Coordinates of C-alpha atoms and ligand atoms in Angstrom, one line a residue:
M29 CA -5.5 -21.7 -19.3
Y30 CA -3.3 -18.9 -20.7
T31 CA 0.0 -19.9 -22.1
A32 CA 3.1 -17.8 -21.5
P33 CA 4.8 -16.3 -24.6
P34 CA 7.8 -18.4 -25.8
I35 CA 11.0 -18.0 -23.9
Q36 CA 13.9 -16.5 -25.8
C37 CA 17.4 -17.7 -25.2
I38 CA 19.6 -15.9 -22.8
P39 CA 23.2 -15.5 -24.0
P40 CA 25.6 -17.6 -21.9
V41 CA 27.7 -15.9 -19.3
G42 CA 30.8 -14.5 -20.9
A43 CA 29.2 -14.2 -24.4
P44 CA 30.6 -11.4 -26.4
R45 CA 29.0 -8.0 -25.8
L46 CA 26.8 -7.0 -28.7
P47 CA 25.4 -3.7 -29.8
A48 CA 22.3 -2.7 -27.7
L49 CA 19.8 -2.8 -30.6
F50 CA 20.9 -6.3 -31.6
L51 CA 20.7 -7.4 -28.0
L52 CA 17.1 -6.1 -27.7
G53 CA 16.0 -7.8 -30.8
A54 CA 17.7 -11.1 -30.3
Y55 CA 17.9 -11.8 -26.5
V56 CA 15.8 -11.4 -23.5
M57 CA 17.7 -9.5 -20.8
P58 CA 18.0 -11.7 -17.8
N59 CA 16.3 -9.3 -15.4
L60 CA 13.1 -9.7 -13.5
A61 CA 10.9 -7.4 -11.5
V62 CA 8.7 -8.8 -8.6
I63 CA 6.2 -6.2 -7.6
G64 CA 3.0 -6.1 -5.5
A65 CA -0.1 -6.4 -7.7
Q66 CA -2.7 -5.6 -5.0
W67 CA -2.6 -3.6 -1.7
G68 CA 0.7 -4.9 -0.4
D69 CA 1.5 -7.8 1.9
E70 CA 1.0 -10.2 -1.0
G71 CA 4.0 -12.4 -0.1
K72 CA 6.7 -10.7 -2.2
G73 CA 9.3 -11.7 0.4
K74 CA 8.7 -15.4 -0.2
V75 CA 8.8 -15.0 -4.0
V76 CA 12.0 -12.9 -4.1
D77 CA 13.7 -15.2 -1.6
L78 CA 12.8 -18.2 -3.7
L79 CA 14.1 -16.7 -7.0
A80 CA 17.1 -14.8 -5.6
P81 CA 19.7 -17.6 -6.0
H82 CA 19.2 -17.3 -9.8
F83 CA 20.2 -13.6 -9.8
S84 CA 23.5 -11.8 -9.1
V85 CA 21.7 -8.8 -7.7
V86 CA 18.5 -8.0 -5.9
A87 CA 17.6 -4.3 -5.9
R88 CA 14.9 -2.6 -3.8
Y89 CA 13.6 0.5 -5.6
Q90 CA 11.2 2.4 -3.4
G91 CA 9.6 2.6 0.1
G92 CA 11.4 2.3 3.4
P93 CA 10.7 0.6 6.8
N94 CA 7.0 0.8 6.1
A95 CA 7.6 -2.4 4.1
G96 CA 7.5 -5.7 6.0
H97 CA 8.7 -8.7 4.0
T98 CA 8.6 -12.1 5.6
V99 CA 10.9 -14.9 4.5
V100 CA 10.4 -18.4 5.9
F101 CA 12.9 -21.2 5.7
G102 CA 14.3 -23.9 7.9
G103 CA 11.3 -23.6 10.1
K104 CA 12.1 -20.0 11.0
S105 CA 10.5 -16.7 10.0
H106 CA 12.6 -13.7 9.2
A107 CA 11.1 -10.2 8.9
L108 CA 12.8 -7.7 6.7
H109 CA 12.0 -4.0 6.3
H110 CA 14.7 -2.1 4.5
I111 CA 16.9 -4.9 3.3
P112 CA 16.1 -6.8 0.1
S113 CA 14.8 -10.4 0.5
G114 CA 17.9 -11.8 -1.3
I115 CA 20.1 -11.2 1.8
F116 CA 19.9 -14.8 3.0
R117 CA 21.4 -16.1 -0.3
D118 CA 25.1 -16.7 -0.7
G119 CA 26.7 -14.8 -3.6
V120 CA 23.8 -12.4 -4.1
R121 CA 24.4 -8.6 -3.9
N122 CA 21.5 -6.8 -2.2
L123 CA 21.1 -3.1 -3.2
V124 CA 18.9 -0.5 -1.6
G125 CA 18.3 2.1 -4.3
A126 CA 18.2 5.9 -4.6
G127 CA 14.3 6.0 -4.5
T128 CA 14.1 4.4 -1.1
L129 CA 14.1 5.8 2.4
V130 CA 16.3 4.7 5.2
D131 CA 15.6 5.1 8.9
P132 CA 19.1 4.6 10.3
D133 CA 18.2 3.4 13.8
A134 CA 15.6 1.0 12.5
L135 CA 18.1 -0.3 9.9
L136 CA 20.8 -0.8 12.5
G137 CA 18.3 -2.9 14.5
E138 CA 17.6 -5.0 11.3
L139 CA 21.3 -5.4 10.6
A140 CA 22.0 -6.5 14.2
K141 CA 19.4 -9.3 13.9
L142 CA 20.8 -10.5 10.6
R143 CA 24.4 -10.4 12.0
D144 CA 23.2 -12.5 15.0
E145 CA 21.8 -15.0 12.6
G146 CA 25.2 -15.2 11.0
V147 CA 24.2 -13.4 7.7
P148 CA 27.4 -11.7 6.3
V149 CA 25.7 -8.4 5.6
E150 CA 28.9 -6.5 4.9
S151 CA 29.7 -8.5 1.8
R152 CA 26.1 -8.7 0.6
L153 CA 24.5 -5.3 1.1
L154 CA 25.0 -1.8 -0.4
L155 CA 22.9 1.3 0.4
S156 CA 22.6 4.0 -2.1
A157 CA 24.3 7.3 -1.2
R158 CA 21.3 9.0 -2.9
A159 CA 18.7 7.3 -0.7
H160 CA 16.9 9.8 1.7
V161 CA 17.1 9.6 5.5
I162 CA 14.1 9.5 7.8
M163 CA 14.9 11.9 10.6
P164 CA 13.2 11.4 14.0
F165 CA 11.1 14.5 13.4
H166 CA 9.7 12.9 10.2
R167 CA 8.2 10.2 12.4
D168 CA 6.8 12.8 14.9
L169 CA 5.3 14.7 11.9
D170 CA 3.8 11.5 10.5
A171 CA 2.1 10.6 13.8
A172 CA 1.0 14.2 14.4
L173 CA -0.5 14.6 10.9
E174 CA -2.4 11.3 11.2
G175 CA -3.7 12.4 14.5
R176 CA -5.0 15.7 13.0
L177 CA -6.6 13.9 10.1
A178 CA -8.7 12.0 12.6
G179 CA -11.6 10.3 10.7
A180 CA -9.8 10.9 7.4
A181 CA -6.5 9.4 8.5
I182 CA -4.7 7.4 5.8
G183 CA -3.7 4.7 8.2
T184 CA 0.0 5.1 7.6
T185 CA 2.6 3.0 9.5
K186 CA 3.7 6.3 11.3
R187 CA 7.3 5.5 10.2
G188 CA 7.9 9.0 8.8
I189 CA 7.5 7.9 5.2
G190 CA 5.3 10.7 3.9
P191 CA 7.2 13.6 5.7
A192 CA 10.6 12.2 4.5
Y193 CA 9.4 12.0 0.8
S194 CA 7.9 15.5 1.2
A195 CA 11.2 16.8 2.4
K196 CA 12.9 15.2 -0.6
S197 CA 10.4 16.9 -3.0
Q198 CA 10.9 20.2 -1.2
R199 CA 14.6 19.7 -1.7
W200 CA 15.5 20.0 2.0
G201 CA 15.8 16.3 2.6
V202 CA 18.9 14.6 4.0
R203 CA 20.5 11.9 2.0
L204 CA 22.7 9.0 3.2
A205 CA 25.8 10.6 1.7
D206 CA 25.1 13.8 3.7
L207 CA 25.7 11.9 6.9
E208 CA 29.4 11.9 6.2
T209 CA 29.4 15.7 6.7
P210 CA 27.3 16.3 9.9
D211 CA 27.6 20.1 9.4
D212 CA 25.7 19.8 6.2
V213 CA 23.0 17.9 7.9
A214 CA 22.7 20.6 10.6
A215 CA 22.6 23.3 7.8
R216 CA 19.9 21.3 5.9
V217 CA 17.7 21.0 9.0
E218 CA 18.2 24.7 9.8
Q219 CA 17.2 25.5 6.3
A220 CA 14.0 23.4 6.6
L221 CA 13.1 25.0 9.9
G222 CA 13.5 28.5 8.4
A223 CA 11.4 27.6 5.4
G224 CA 8.3 26.6 7.3
L225 CA 9.0 23.3 9.0
A226 CA 9.3 25.0 12.4
Q227 CA 5.8 26.6 12.1
Q228 CA 4.3 23.3 10.9
L229 CA 5.8 21.3 13.8
Q230 CA 4.6 24.0 16.2
A231 CA 1.1 24.0 14.8
L232 CA 0.9 20.2 15.2
G233 CA 2.3 20.3 18.7
A234 CA 5.5 18.5 17.8
A235 CA 8.9 19.4 19.0
A236 CA 11.3 21.1 16.6
P237 CA 14.6 19.3 16.0
D238 CA 17.8 20.9 17.3
P239 CA 20.1 21.1 14.2
R240 CA 23.2 20.4 16.4
E241 CA 21.5 17.2 17.7
S242 CA 20.8 16.2 14.1
A243 CA 24.5 16.6 13.3
R244 CA 25.4 14.4 16.3
L245 CA 23.0 11.8 15.0
A246 CA 24.5 12.0 11.6
E247 CA 27.9 11.4 13.0
R248 CA 26.8 8.3 14.9
W249 CA 24.9 6.9 12.0
W250 CA 27.7 7.5 9.5
A251 CA 30.2 5.7 11.9
E252 CA 28.0 2.6 11.7
L253 CA 26.4 2.8 8.2
G254 CA 29.1 4.6 6.3
P255 CA 30.9 1.3 5.2
L256 CA 27.7 0.1 3.7
V257 CA 26.9 3.3 1.7
G258 CA 28.0 3.6 -2.0
D259 CA 27.0 4.1 -5.6
V260 CA 24.2 1.7 -6.1
T261 CA 23.4 3.2 -9.5
E262 CA 26.9 2.6 -10.7
E263 CA 26.9 -1.0 -9.4
L264 CA 23.6 -1.6 -11.3
H265 CA 25.1 -0.1 -14.5
Q266 CA 28.1 -2.4 -14.1
A267 CA 25.8 -5.4 -13.6
I268 CA 23.9 -4.5 -16.8
A269 CA 27.2 -4.1 -18.8
D270 CA 28.4 -7.5 -17.5
R271 CA 25.0 -9.0 -18.2
R272 CA 24.7 -10.2 -14.7
S273 CA 21.0 -10.7 -13.8
I274 CA 19.1 -8.4 -11.6
L275 CA 15.9 -9.0 -9.6
F276 CA 14.1 -5.7 -8.9
E277 CA 12.1 -6.0 -5.7
G278 CA 9.0 -3.9 -5.1
A279 CA 7.4 -2.9 -1.8
Q280 CA 3.7 -2.2 -1.0
G281 CA 1.5 -2.7 -4.1
T282 CA 0.0 -1.3 -7.3
M283 CA -3.2 0.0 -5.6
L284 CA -1.0 1.9 -3.2
D285 CA 1.0 3.7 -5.9
I286 CA 1.2 7.5 -5.3
D287 CA -0.2 8.2 -8.8
H288 CA -2.1 5.1 -9.9
G289 CA -3.4 3.8 -6.6
T290 CA -6.5 4.8 -4.6
Y291 CA -5.3 8.3 -3.8
P292 CA -5.1 9.7 -1.1
F293 CA -5.1 6.3 0.6
V294 CA -1.7 5.4 -0.9
T295 CA 1.9 5.3 0.0
S296 CA 4.2 8.2 -1.0
S297 CA 6.3 6.5 -3.8
S298 CA 5.9 4.8 -7.2
T299 CA 5.3 1.2 -6.4
I300 CA 4.6 0.2 -10.0
A301 CA 7.0 -1.3 -12.5
G302 CA 7.5 2.1 -14.0
G303 CA 8.9 3.3 -10.7
I304 CA 11.9 0.9 -11.2
P305 CA 13.9 2.9 -13.8
A306 CA 13.1 6.2 -12.2
S307 CA 14.0 5.1 -8.7
L308 CA 17.1 3.1 -9.5
G309 CA 18.5 5.1 -12.5
V310 CA 18.5 2.1 -14.9
P311 CA 17.1 2.3 -18.4
P312 CA 13.4 1.2 -18.7
R313 CA 14.4 -1.6 -21.1
A314 CA 16.6 -3.1 -18.3
V315 CA 13.3 -4.2 -16.6
E316 CA 12.7 -7.1 -18.9
T317 CA 10.1 -9.5 -17.3
V318 CA 7.6 -8.3 -14.7
V319 CA 5.6 -10.5 -12.4
G320 CA 3.0 -9.3 -10.0
V321 CA 2.5 -10.9 -6.7
A322 CA -1.2 -11.3 -5.7
K323 CA -3.0 -13.3 -3.0
A324 CA -5.7 -15.8 -4.1
Y325 CA -8.0 -13.5 -2.2
A326 CA -7.5 -9.8 -1.2
T327 CA -6.4 -7.8 1.8
R328 CA -5.8 -4.2 2.7
V329 CA -4.3 -2.6 5.7
G330 CA -5.2 0.9 6.7
A331 CA -8.1 3.0 5.4
G332 CA -9.3 3.5 1.8
P333 CA -11.3 1.8 -1.0
F334 CA -11.5 -2.0 -0.9
P335 CA -14.6 -3.0 -2.9
T336 CA -14.4 -6.8 -2.2
E337 CA -13.9 -6.4 1.5
D338 CA -15.9 -9.0 3.5
K339 CA -16.7 -7.7 7.0
G340 CA -18.5 -10.8 8.0
A341 CA -17.5 -14.4 9.0
T342 CA -15.7 -15.1 5.7
G343 CA -13.4 -12.1 6.2
D344 CA -12.7 -13.3 9.7
Q345 CA -12.0 -16.8 8.4
L346 CA -9.5 -15.5 5.8
R347 CA -7.8 -13.3 8.4
E348 CA -7.3 -16.2 10.8
A349 CA -6.4 -18.9 8.2
G350 CA -4.1 -16.5 6.4
R351 CA -2.7 -14.9 9.6
E352 CA -3.5 -11.5 8.2
Y353 CA -1.8 -9.3 10.7
G354 CA 0.8 -6.7 9.6
T355 CA 4.5 -7.6 9.7
T356 CA 5.4 -4.0 10.5
T357 CA 2.6 -2.8 12.7
G358 CA 0.8 -6.0 13.8
R359 CA -2.5 -4.4 12.7
P360 CA -5.3 -6.8 11.6
R361 CA -5.7 -6.7 7.8
R362 CA -9.1 -6.1 6.1
C363 CA -9.9 -9.3 4.1
G364 CA -12.1 -10.1 1.1
W365 CA -12.4 -11.8 -2.3
F366 CA -10.1 -11.7 -5.3
D367 CA -10.8 -8.6 -7.3
A368 CA -10.2 -9.3 -11.0
V369 CA -11.1 -5.7 -11.9
A370 CA -8.2 -4.4 -9.8
M371 CA -6.0 -7.3 -11.1
R372 CA -6.6 -6.5 -14.7
Y373 CA -5.7 -2.9 -14.0
A374 CA -2.5 -4.1 -12.3
V375 CA -1.7 -6.3 -15.3
R376 CA -2.0 -3.3 -17.6
V377 CA -0.3 -0.6 -15.4
N378 CA 2.7 -2.9 -14.9
G379 CA 2.7 -4.9 -18.1
L380 CA 2.7 -8.1 -16.1
D381 CA 4.0 -11.2 -17.8
A382 CA 2.6 -13.4 -15.1
I383 CA 0.9 -13.4 -11.7
T384 CA 2.6 -15.1 -8.9
L385 CA -0.4 -16.3 -6.8
T386 CA 0.2 -16.7 -3.1
K387 CA -1.8 -18.1 -0.1
F388 CA -3.8 -20.4 -2.3
D389 CA -3.9 -22.8 0.7
V390 CA -5.8 -20.3 2.7
L391 CA -9.0 -20.8 0.6
T392 CA -9.2 -24.5 1.6
G393 CA -12.4 -25.2 3.5
L394 CA -14.5 -22.4 2.2
P395 CA -17.8 -23.9 0.8
T396 CA -17.7 -21.4 -2.2
V397 CA -15.1 -19.0 -3.5
K398 CA -15.9 -15.7 -5.2
I399 CA -14.1 -13.5 -7.7
A400 CA -15.2 -9.9 -8.5
T401 CA -15.6 -9.7 -12.3
A402 CA -16.9 -6.1 -12.6
Y403 CA -18.2 -3.2 -10.6
E404 CA -21.7 -1.8 -10.5
I405 CA -21.8 1.9 -10.3
D406 CA -24.6 4.4 -10.7
G407 CA -26.9 1.8 -12.2
G408 CA -24.3 0.6 -14.8
R409 CA -21.5 -1.8 -15.0
T410 CA -17.8 -1.1 -15.4
T411 CA -14.6 -3.2 -15.7
S412 CA -12.4 -0.1 -15.0
V413 CA -10.9 1.0 -11.8
P414 CA -12.4 4.4 -10.7
P415 CA -10.0 7.3 -10.5
T416 CA -11.5 8.8 -7.3
V417 CA -12.4 7.7 -3.8
R418 CA -15.8 9.3 -4.3
A419 CA -16.5 7.0 -7.2
Y420 CA -15.2 4.0 -5.3
D421 CA -17.7 4.8 -2.5
R422 CA -20.5 4.1 -5.0
V423 CA -19.0 0.8 -6.4
R424 CA -20.5 -2.6 -5.7
P425 CA -18.6 -5.6 -6.9
V426 CA -20.3 -8.1 -9.2
Y427 CA -19.2 -11.6 -8.2
E428 CA -18.9 -15.0 -9.8
E429 CA -19.2 -17.8 -7.3
L430 CA -17.4 -21.1 -7.7
P431 CA -17.5 -24.3 -5.6
G432 CA -14.8 -24.5 -3.0
W433 CA -12.6 -27.4 -1.9
S434 CA -11.9 -29.1 1.4
E435 CA -8.7 -31.0 0.6
S436 CA -5.5 -29.7 2.2
L437 CA -3.0 -28.3 -0.3
D438 CA 0.0 -29.5 1.9
G439 CA 2.3 -31.4 -0.4
V440 CA 0.9 -29.9 -3.6
R441 CA 3.9 -29.6 -5.9
S442 CA 2.3 -29.5 -9.4
L443 CA -1.0 -28.3 -10.8
A444 CA -2.1 -31.9 -11.3
D445 CA -2.0 -32.3 -7.5
L446 CA -4.6 -29.7 -7.0
P447 CA -8.2 -30.7 -6.2
R448 CA -10.5 -30.3 -9.3
N449 CA -12.4 -27.3 -7.9
A450 CA -9.1 -25.5 -7.0
R451 CA -7.9 -26.0 -10.6
A452 CA -11.2 -24.6 -11.9
Y453 CA -10.9 -21.6 -9.6
L454 CA -7.3 -21.0 -10.7
A455 CA -8.2 -21.2 -14.4
R456 CA -11.1 -18.8 -14.0
L457 CA -8.9 -16.4 -12.1
E458 CA -6.3 -16.4 -14.9
E459 CA -9.0 -15.9 -17.5
L460 CA -10.6 -13.0 -15.7
S461 CA -7.3 -11.4 -14.9
E462 CA -6.1 -11.7 -18.5
C463 CA -2.8 -13.0 -17.3
P464 CA -1.3 -16.4 -16.6
V465 CA -0.3 -17.6 -13.2
G466 CA 3.5 -18.2 -13.4
L467 CA 4.0 -19.3 -9.8
L468 CA 1.5 -20.8 -7.3
S469 CA 2.3 -20.7 -3.6
V470 CA 0.5 -23.1 -1.3
G471 CA 2.3 -22.4 1.9
A472 CA 4.8 -20.0 3.5
D473 CA 7.8 -22.3 3.1
R474 CA 10.0 -22.1 0.1
A475 CA 9.2 -25.6 -0.8
A476 CA 5.4 -25.0 -0.9
T477 CA 5.6 -23.7 -4.5
V478 CA 4.4 -24.8 -8.0
I479 CA 6.0 -23.2 -11.1
P480 CA 3.7 -24.5 -13.9
A481 CA 5.2 -25.8 -17.2
G482 CA 5.6 -22.9 -19.7
S483 CA 5.7 -20.3 -17.0
V484 CA 7.8 -17.2 -17.7
L485 CA 9.5 -18.1 -14.4
E486 CA 10.5 -21.6 -15.5
R487 CA 14.0 -20.5 -16.6
W488 CA 14.6 -19.3 -13.0
S489 CA 13.2 -22.4 -11.3
K490 CA 15.7 -25.0 -12.2
Ligands
LIG288 P1 5.1 -9.0 1.5 O1 5.2 -7.7 2.2 O2 4.5 -8.9 0.2 O3 6.4 -9.8 1.5 O4 4.1 -9.9 2.4 P2 4.2 -10.2 3.9 O5 5.4 -10.8 4.2 O6 3.8 -9.0 4.7 O7 2.9 -11.2 4.1 C1 2.9 -12.4 3.5 C2 2.8 -13.4 4.6 O8 2.2 -14.6 4.0 C3 4.1 -13.8 5.2 O9 3.9 -14.2 6.6 C4 4.5 -15.1 4.5 O10 5.3 -16.0 5.2 C5 3.1 -15.7 4.2 N1 3.0 -16.5 3.0 C6 3.5 -16.2 1.8 N2 3.1 -17.1 0.9 C7 2.2 -17.9 1.5 C8 1.4 -19.0 1.1 O11 1.3 -19.4 -0.1 N3 0.6 -19.6 2.0 C9 0.6 -19.1 3.3 N4 -0.3 -19.7 4.2 N5 1.3 -18.1 3.7 C10 2.1 -17.5 2.9

């Protein structure tokens, strides 16, 4: 078993503010990042919801309604798309950062559901004025582009994510703050149409937006969302200055990162820990502890490299036992074995302090369990992740097979409660991943969780 590094003391609330250099040397900043370590859908929602009461702020840093986080408590399941998973916790501020995308109509639907459930969103939520808006024609473009790619389609959620991030990079995007001045929105859309968007839409058989209609939309959206829009960056800076703790919440996963994932089968933003300071406007050192959420096996939704995919009966069993169908699209997820090669890569890319391992219960009942330890490629072996899809096509995983277990993990609340074979699997997974497991999840409910002694998360579990 790996042991976590010793925990340094956190200064008590209200302690005198000290020079930054001294703070860095003497104290650990009380901030934590929870990010996806695989291909998304790892169970980040459960982990964030569980830890959120120990933080003053939960901040989402990238992605948009393509994310689908599920939080289960009180026998009820709650699906979130834009809104951080700390929204159900009293006294927690939930911030949606500058690097995210907002689809106003989808967000209004999400807000209505939360209000119906009695969640006081007005006092708990702030949307960054700098976040970009997904316009209806971004969704049309997404669908049309995917249609044209045919056999090479990325398998996007068709929520307009790629086109909205493209518009941002081309500097004709619409930001939440722009909605306050609908004429500016009309002018921006006009500018985009004149700079090539009209031709692109026409070539794809999609309708061009009417700038006046875009302005009317902006007016309606601002009337409803305006009170929730503000300076998220400033609020984060204030939280850092006050030494209030921040939980940074990721969406999607490391292998879907725009630069470091399995390009082009990736999402359009920086999902990795390095994306946090860039997307939220906080200093890199504000991201103190980083944990990566991973399933005890692996899944991927959409197209693209997935070396440990099992297209046979085991894959089907994992899909059914793990209910592996997308929260956002309902699509069946591709399922397979835990990939320690990809995990080690995620550990290094993100500087993970611990893995939070979810869905361990799903492996119960399998006669044997496998972990990919290396890849075979072109007659040799590698423990590195290939940089191209072409190379991925030639990869064959090398597996280590361990005995399974048949005992139910219901009621497991400490590592000692685990069946012997489950403990052995966990220990080998840690060893091969070169990272300790700092949280083990054995069911969707908040209670079905083990935080091992010495875990980097122990200080947030009491
Ligand atoms: P996210 O996008 O990373 O938050 O992941 P999703 O919410 O899309 O998928 C995770 C699913 O697994 C959700 O339905 C969770 O309720 C569920 N889940 C999380 N942890 C566990 C676990 O330990 N065991 C089981 N059986 N389900 C879990």
